[in-house]
Coordinates of C-alpha atoms in Angstrom, one line a residue:
X162 CA -36.8 -20.2 -30.5
X163 CA -35.0 -17.2 -29.2
X164 CA -35.0 -13.6 -30.4
X165 CA -33.3 -10.6 -28.7
X166 CA -36.6 -8.5 -29.0
X167 CA -40.2 -9.6 -29.5
X168 CA -42.7 -6.8 -30.4
X169 CA -46.3 -7.5 -29.8
X170 CA -48.3 -5.4 -32.3
X171 CA -47.6 -4.5 -36.0
X172 CA -49.1 -1.1 -35.8
X173 CA -47.5 2.3 -36.1
X174 CA -45.5 2.1 -32.7
X175 CA -44.6 -1.5 -33.2
X176 CA -43.3 -1.2 -36.8
X177 CA -41.4 1.9 -35.7
X178 CA -39.7 0.2 -32.8
X179 CA -38.8 -2.8 -35.0
X180 CA -36.9 -0.4 -37.4
X181 CA -34.7 0.9 -34.5
X182 CA -34.3 -2.0 -32.0
X183 CA -31.3 -3.5 -33.8
X184 CA -30.7 -7.0 -34.9
X185 CA -32.8 -10.2 -34.1
X186 CA -36.3 -8.6 -33.8
X187 CA -39.6 -10.4 -34.3
X188 CA -42.8 -8.5 -34.6
X189 CA -46.1 -10.5 -34.3
X190 CA -49.6 -9.5 -34.9
X191 CA -53.1 -11.4 -35.0
X192 CA -54.1 -9.3 -38.1
X193 CA -53.7 -10.5 -41.7
X194 CA -51.8 -7.3 -42.7
X195 CA -49.7 -4.9 -40.8
X196 CA -50.5 -1.3 -40.0
X197 CA -54.2 -1.5 -40.4
X198 CA -55.0 1.6 -38.4
X199 CA -52.3 3.4 -40.6
X200 CA -54.2 2.2 -43.7
X201 CA -57.6 3.5 -42.8
X202 CA -56.5 6.8 -41.2
X203 CA -57.0 10.1 -42.8
X204 CA -59.5 8.8 -45.2
X205 CA -57.0 6.5 -46.6
X206 CA -54.3 9.1 -46.9
X207 CA -52.8 8.8 -43.4
X208 CA -52.6 12.1 -41.3
X209 CA -49.0 10.9 -40.4
X210 CA -48.0 13.8 -38.1
X211 CA -48.6 17.5 -37.3
X212 CA -46.3 20.5 -37.9
X213 CA -47.4 22.0 -34.5
X214 CA -46.8 18.8 -32.4
X215 CA -45.8 19.6 -28.9
X216 CA -46.4 17.9 -25.4
X217 CA -49.2 20.5 -24.7
X218 CA -51.2 18.7 -27.3
X219 CA -51.4 15.5 -25.3
X220 CA -53.5 14.1 -22.3
X221 CA -51.9 12.0 -19.6
X222 CA -51.9 11.5 -15.9
X223 CA -48.4 12.9 -16.1
X224 CA -48.4 15.8 -18.6
X225 CA -44.6 15.9 -18.5
X226 CA -44.1 12.2 -19.4
X227 CA -44.3 12.6 -23.4
X228 CA -41.8 15.4 -23.5
X229 CA -38.7 13.4 -23.6
X230 CA -39.5 11.0 -26.4
X231 CA -41.2 13.7 -28.5
X232 CA -38.2 16.1 -28.2
X233 CA -35.7 13.2 -29.2
X234 CA -37.9 12.2 -32.4
X235 CA -39.8 15.2 -33.7
X236 CA -42.3 15.7 -36.4
X237 CA -39.5 17.0 -38.5
X238 CA -37.5 13.8 -38.1
X239 CA -40.5 11.8 -39.4
X240 CA -41.0 14.3 -42.2
X241 CA -37.5 13.7 -43.2
X242 CA -38.0 10.0 -43.3
X243 CA -41.0 10.4 -45.4
X244 CA -39.1 12.6 -47.8
X245 CA -36.3 10.1 -48.0
X246 CA -38.7 7.4 -49.2
X247 CA -40.1 9.8 -51.9
X248 CA -43.5 10.0 -50.5
X249 CA -45.3 13.1 -51.6
X250 CA -47.4 15.0 -48.9
X251 CA -49.4 18.0 -48.3
X252 CA -50.6 20.2 -45.4
X253 CA -54.1 20.5 -44.5
X254 CA -55.7 22.8 -41.9
X255 CA -54.0 23.3 -38.5
X256 CA -50.7 21.7 -39.5
X257 CA -52.1 18.2 -40.4
X258 CA -49.9 16.5 -42.9
X259 CA -51.2 13.8 -45.3
X260 CA -49.9 11.7 -48.1
X261 CA -50.8 12.8 -51.6
X262 CA -51.3 9.1 -52.4
X263 CA -52.4 6.2 -50.4
X264 CA -51.7 5.6 -46.7
X265 CA -50.2 2.3 -47.5
X266 CA -47.1 4.2 -48.5
X267 CA -46.4 4.8 -45.0
X268 CA -46.7 1.1 -44.1
X269 CA -44.5 0.2 -46.9
X270 CA -42.0 2.7 -45.8
X271 CA -41.9 1.2 -42.3
X272 CA -41.7 -2.4 -43.7
X273 CA -38.6 -1.2 -45.7
X274 CA -37.0 0.3 -42.7
X275 CA -37.6 -3.0 -40.8
X276 CA -36.0 -5.0 -43.6
X277 CA -32.8 -3.0 -43.3
X278 CA -32.3 -4.3 -39.8
X279 CA -33.3 -7.9 -40.6
X280 CA -36.5 -7.8 -38.4
X281 CA -39.1 -10.3 -39.1
X282 CA -42.9 -10.1 -39.2
X283 CA -45.4 -12.8 -38.3
X284 CA -49.0 -12.1 -39.0
X285 CA -52.1 -14.1 -38.2
X286 CA -50.3 -15.1 -34.9
X287 CA -52.2 -15.2 -31.6
X288 CA -50.7 -14.8 -28.2
X289 CA -51.5 -17.8 -25.9
X290 CA -49.7 -16.7 -22.8
X291 CA -46.6 -14.9 -21.5
X292 CA -44.3 -15.4 -18.5
X293 CA -41.1 -14.1 -17.2
X294 CA -38.5 -16.5 -16.2
X295 CA -34.7 -16.3 -15.4
X296 CA -34.5 -12.8 -16.9
X297 CA -36.2 -13.6 -20.0
X298 CA -39.8 -13.4 -21.4
X299 CA -41.3 -16.7 -22.7
X300 CA -44.2 -16.0 -25.1
X301 CA -46.4 -18.9 -26.4
X302 CA -48.2 -18.1 -29.6
X303 CA -50.3 -19.9 -32.2
X304 CA -49.3 -19.5 -35.8
X305 CA -50.8 -21.4 -38.6
X306 CA -52.4 -23.9 -36.3
X307 CA -49.0 -24.7 -34.5
X308 CA -48.0 -23.6 -31.1
X309 CA -44.5 -21.9 -30.9
X310 CA -42.7 -20.7 -27.8
X311 CA -40.6 -17.7 -28.3
X312 CA -37.9 -16.7 -25.7
X313 CA -36.8 -13.1 -25.8
X314 CA -34.5 -10.7 -23.9
X315 CA -36.8 -7.8 -24.5
X316 CA -40.6 -7.6 -24.9
X317 CA -42.4 -4.5 -26.3
X318 CA -46.1 -4.0 -25.7
X319 CA -47.4 -2.3 -28.9
X320 CA -50.9 -3.8 -29.2
X321 CA -52.6 -0.3 -28.9
X322 CA -55.9 0.3 -27.0
X323 CA -59.5 -0.7 -27.4
X324 CA -60.5 1.6 -30.2
X325 CA -62.0 0.2 -33.3
X326 CA -62.6 -3.4 -32.0
X327 CA -63.8 -4.5 -35.5
X328 CA -60.1 -4.5 -36.5
X329 CA -59.2 -6.7 -33.6
X330 CA -58.5 -4.1 -30.9
X331 CA -58.6 -5.4 -27.3
X332 CA -57.2 -4.6 -24.0
X333 CA -54.5 -7.2 -24.1
X334 CA -51.7 -4.6 -23.4
X335 CA -53.3 -3.7 -20.2
X336 CA -53.7 -7.4 -19.1
X337 CA -50.0 -8.1 -19.8
X338 CA -48.8 -4.9 -18.0
X339 CA -50.9 -5.7 -15.0
X340 CA -49.4 -9.2 -14.9
X341 CA -46.0 -7.7 -14.7
X342 CA -47.0 -5.4 -12.0
X343 CA -48.0 -2.2 -13.7
X344 CA -51.0 -0.1 -12.9
X345 CA -53.5 0.8 -15.6
X346 CA -55.5 4.1 -15.5
X347 CA -59.1 4.4 -16.3
X348 CA -59.6 3.9 -20.1
X349 CA -62.4 5.2 -22.2
X350 CA -63.1 6.2 -25.8
X351 CA -61.6 9.4 -27.1
X352 CA -61.7 11.4 -30.4
X353 CA -65.2 9.9 -30.6
X354 CA -68.7 11.4 -31.7
X355 CA -71.0 12.3 -28.9
X356 CA -74.5 11.0 -28.9
X357 CA -77.8 13.0 -28.1
X358 CA -80.6 10.4 -28.8
X359 CA -82.6 11.4 -31.9
X360 CA -82.5 15.1 -31.0
X361 CA -80.6 16.2 -34.1
X362 CA -82.0 13.7 -36.6
X363 CA -83.5 16.6 -38.7
X364 CA -80.0 18.2 -39.0
X365 CA -78.2 15.0 -40.1
X366 CA -75.5 16.0 -42.6
X367 CA -75.4 19.7 -41.7
X368 CA -72.0 21.0 -40.9
X369 CA -70.9 24.4 -39.6
X370 CA -67.9 26.1 -38.0
X371 CA -68.0 26.2 -34.3
X372 CA -66.1 26.8 -31.1
X373 CA -66.8 23.8 -28.9
X374 CA -65.6 24.0 -25.2
X375 CA -66.1 23.0 -21.6
X376 CA -64.2 24.0 -18.5
X377 CA -61.0 22.2 -19.6
X378 CA -60.5 23.0 -23.2
X379 CA -61.7 24.8 -26.3
X380 CA -61.6 23.8 -30.1
X381 CA -62.4 26.1 -32.9
X382 CA -63.2 23.6 -35.8
X383 CA -66.1 22.3 -37.8
X384 CA -69.0 20.4 -36.1
X385 CA -71.2 17.9 -38.0
X386 CA -74.7 17.0 -37.0
X387 CA -75.5 13.1 -37.4
X388 CA -78.5 10.9 -37.0
X389 CA -77.1 10.0 -33.6
X390 CA -75.7 13.3 -32.4
X391 CA -72.7 15.4 -33.0
X392 CA -69.4 14.6 -34.8
X393 CA -66.7 16.6 -36.6
X394 CA -63.2 17.7 -35.6
X395 CA -64.4 20.1 -32.8
X396 CA -66.7 17.4 -31.2
X397 CA -63.9 14.7 -31.6
X398 CA -61.5 16.9 -29.8
X399 CA -63.7 18.0 -27.0
X400 CA -64.7 14.3 -26.5
X401 CA -61.3 13.6 -25.0
X402 CA -61.9 16.2 -22.2
X403 CA -65.7 15.3 -21.6
X404 CA -67.0 12.9 -18.9
X405 CA -70.6 11.5 -18.9
X406 CA -73.0 13.9 -17.2
X407 CA -71.1 16.9 -18.2
X408 CA -72.2 19.6 -20.6
X409 CA -70.4 21.1 -23.6
X410 CA -70.8 24.6 -24.9
X411 CA -71.1 25.4 -28.5
X412 CA -70.5 28.8 -30.0
X413 CA -72.2 28.5 -33.4
X414 CA -70.8 31.9 -34.6
X415 CA -67.2 32.0 -33.4
X416 CA -66.1 34.5 -36.1
X417 CA -69.1 36.9 -35.9
X418 CA -69.6 39.7 -33.3
X419 CA -73.3 38.9 -33.1
X420 CA -74.4 41.8 -30.7
X421 CA -72.5 44.4 -32.8
X422 CA -73.7 43.0 -36.0
X423 CA -77.4 43.0 -34.9
X424 CA -77.2 46.4 -33.5
X425 CA -75.8 47.8 -36.7
X426 CA -78.2 46.0 -38.9
X427 CA -81.1 47.3 -36.8
X428 CA -80.1 50.8 -37.9
X429 CA -79.2 50.0 -41.6
X430 CA -81.4 47.1 -42.5
X431 CA -84.0 46.9 -39.8
X432 CA -86.8 45.5 -42.1
X433 CA -84.8 42.3 -42.8
X434 CA -86.1 39.2 -41.0
X435 CA -83.9 37.9 -38.3
X436 CA -83.9 34.4 -39.7
X437 CA -82.7 35.7 -43.1
X438 CA -79.7 37.5 -41.4
X439 CA -78.9 34.4 -39.4
X440 CA -79.0 32.3 -42.5
X441 CA -76.3 34.4 -44.0
X442 CA -74.0 33.1 -41.4
X443 CA -75.5 29.6 -40.5
X444 CA -76.8 26.8 -42.6
X445 CA -80.5 27.3 -43.3
X446 CA -81.6 24.1 -41.8
X447 CA -79.8 24.9 -38.5
X448 CA -81.6 28.3 -38.3
X449 CA -85.0 26.6 -38.8
X450 CA -84.1 24.1 -36.1
X451 CA -83.0 26.7 -33.6
X452 CA -86.1 28.7 -34.3
X453 CA -88.2 25.8 -33.0
X454 CA -86.2 26.1 -29.6
X455 CA -86.0 29.9 -29.4
X456 CA -88.1 32.7 -30.8
X457 CA -86.5 33.9 -34.0
X458 CA -89.6 35.6 -35.5
X459 CA -89.7 39.1 -36.6
X460 CA -87.5 41.7 -38.1
X461 CA -84.2 42.9 -36.9
X462 CA -85.7 46.3 -36.1
X463 CA -87.9 44.7 -33.5
X464 CA -85.0 43.5 -31.4
X465 CA -84.3 45.2 -28.1
X466 CA -80.9 45.4 -26.7
X467 CA -81.9 42.8 -24.1
X468 CA -83.4 40.5 -26.8
X469 CA -80.1 40.7 -28.6
X470 CA -78.1 39.8 -25.5
X471 CA -80.6 36.7 -25.2
X472 CA -80.0 35.7 -28.8
X473 CA -76.2 36.1 -28.4
X474 CA -76.2 33.7 -25.3
X475 CA -78.4 31.2 -27.1
X476 CA -76.3 31.2 -30.3
X477 CA -72.8 31.5 -29.0
X478 CA -73.1 29.6 -25.6
X479 CA -75.5 26.8 -26.5
X480 CA -75.2 24.4 -23.7
X481 CA -75.8 20.8 -24.6
X482 CA -75.5 17.6 -22.4
X483 CA -74.6 14.5 -24.4
X484 CA -76.2 11.2 -23.6
X485 CA -72.9 9.4 -24.1
X486 CA -70.4 8.7 -26.9
X487 CA -70.4 6.3 -29.8
X488 CA -67.9 4.3 -27.9
X489 CA -64.8 2.3 -28.9
X490 CA -66.7 1.3 -32.2
X491 CA -65.9 4.6 -33.8
X492 CA -63.4 6.1 -31.4
X493 CA -60.1 7.0 -33.1
X494 CA -58.0 6.4 -29.8
X495 CA -58.3 5.1 -26.2
X496 CA -57.9 7.6 -23.5
X497 CA -55.8 6.4 -20.7
X498 CA -53.7 3.3 -20.5
X499 CA -50.8 1.8 -18.8
X500 CA -49.8 4.2 -16.0
X501 CA -46.6 6.3 -16.7
X502 CA -45.6 6.0 -13.1
X503 CA -44.2 2.7 -13.8
X504 CA -42.4 3.5 -17.1
X505 CA -39.2 5.5 -17.8
X506 CA -40.0 8.5 -19.8
X507 CA -36.7 8.4 -21.8
X508 CA -36.6 4.7 -22.8
X509 CA -40.3 3.6 -22.4
X510 CA -38.9 0.7 -20.3
X511 CA -40.5 -0.6 -17.3
X512 CA -39.0 0.7 -14.1
X513 CA -39.2 -2.6 -12.3
X514 CA -38.9 -5.2 -15.0
X515 CA -35.9 -4.7 -17.3
X516 CA -36.6 -5.5 -20.8
X517 CA -40.3 -4.7 -20.8
X518 CA -41.3 -1.7 -22.8
X519 CA -44.8 -0.1 -23.3
X520 CA -45.2 2.2 -26.4
X521 CA -47.9 3.9 -28.5
X522 CA -51.5 4.0 -27.6
X523 CA -51.1 1.3 -24.9
X524 CA -49.5 4.1 -22.6
X525 CA -51.5 6.7 -20.8
X526 CA -50.6 9.4 -23.5
X527 CA -53.3 10.5 -25.8
X528 CA -52.9 13.2 -28.4
X529 CA -55.2 15.6 -30.0
X530 CA -56.9 14.8 -33.4
X531 CA -54.7 15.7 -36.4
X532 CA -51.7 13.5 -36.5
X533 CA -50.6 13.8 -32.9
X534 CA -51.1 10.2 -31.9
X535 CA -49.2 8.9 -34.9
X536 CA -46.3 11.3 -33.7
X537 CA -46.4 9.8 -30.3
X538 CA -46.3 6.3 -31.9
X539 CA -43.2 7.1 -34.0
X540 CA -41.5 9.0 -31.0
X541 CA -42.2 6.2 -28.4
X542 CA -41.3 3.4 -30.8
X543 CA -37.9 5.1 -31.7
X544 CA -37.2 5.7 -27.9
X545 CA -37.8 2.0 -27.1
X546 CA -35.9 0.8 -30.0
X547 CA -32.9 3.1 -29.5
X548 CA -32.8 2.0 -25.8
X549 CA -32.7 -1.7 -26.7
X550 CA -29.8 -1.0 -29.1
X551 CA -27.8 1.0 -26.6
X552 CA -28.3 -1.7 -23.8
X553 CA -27.1 -4.3 -26.3
X554 CA -23.9 -2.4 -27.2
X555 CA -23.1 -1.7 -23.6

């Protein structure tokens, strides 16, 4: 069979591309339902974009690559689409936008947009092999136990990265890209909890606001202690900038001027126990835990200026070296991917194989936590789809 455009992957980017690539589009996916990552995102409410999305919130070997697509299809464009479909939404912290209802509303919206163009969707379809001959792509798939050969003028790689393998994620996009002469950067789990052995088991379930940083970035958000280590938004964010063997620095009191506070309390409330004062700003279990690592005994009146400085360093510049991360199993995205050097930033088409497009998480573009990666999926999908339309109409 022949189609003008074959899209591999019925995730956010693939569905969005299908809605914009013009007539005669087929989307295939091995899953039993489309948009599975959309469905589970945001606790089932889909953090579908971010009000403050801009290119500075993305990591890539080429920090300028995402600018074109993001500028031509912005968060406001997607919000307008959501509003047009009557989907109620709300803002949480830091510009994160969520559905009031279920995330499946976003999937249904994308399917309706696809239906307008006549795009078709094949699920439970496995890719067997792909080749390029006489200016066209020939993809052999297995559907319902039968092999089908699909010839297409255009091929869009929208199969994502390696994150959440239990949902079927693989590195197939990288394999196909390499097959057609593209380089693939180093890939690793991102937006992922960091592990510390059993060090923080006594604190499992404790959360507190922090400022987590390294020499590349800094994020002022909540941190969660787990049986395996550290999680929460601040940790997920810094994980994208962290490499094995490196330390992270945790400020447990980002909103407290601790030296000034303790010096004032020394004058006005000197008989108060140091642990009691700290427990007014930190979870009591965390204060108790830290007290096993540094001396917190005594009253505030007993603190010398040098001791206050030592405490400040310990509590606002807590240096920790993770043993690793929880890996692709729980990573929200894959950092790295198909190198941007071989892809046109405006169209997302291969620079050396016309008709081949790489979009979404498969590309070496990774956003921050909070709706940024969905916005890249929407923007890159639209860019590829519109380019296919414009090439078809001359």
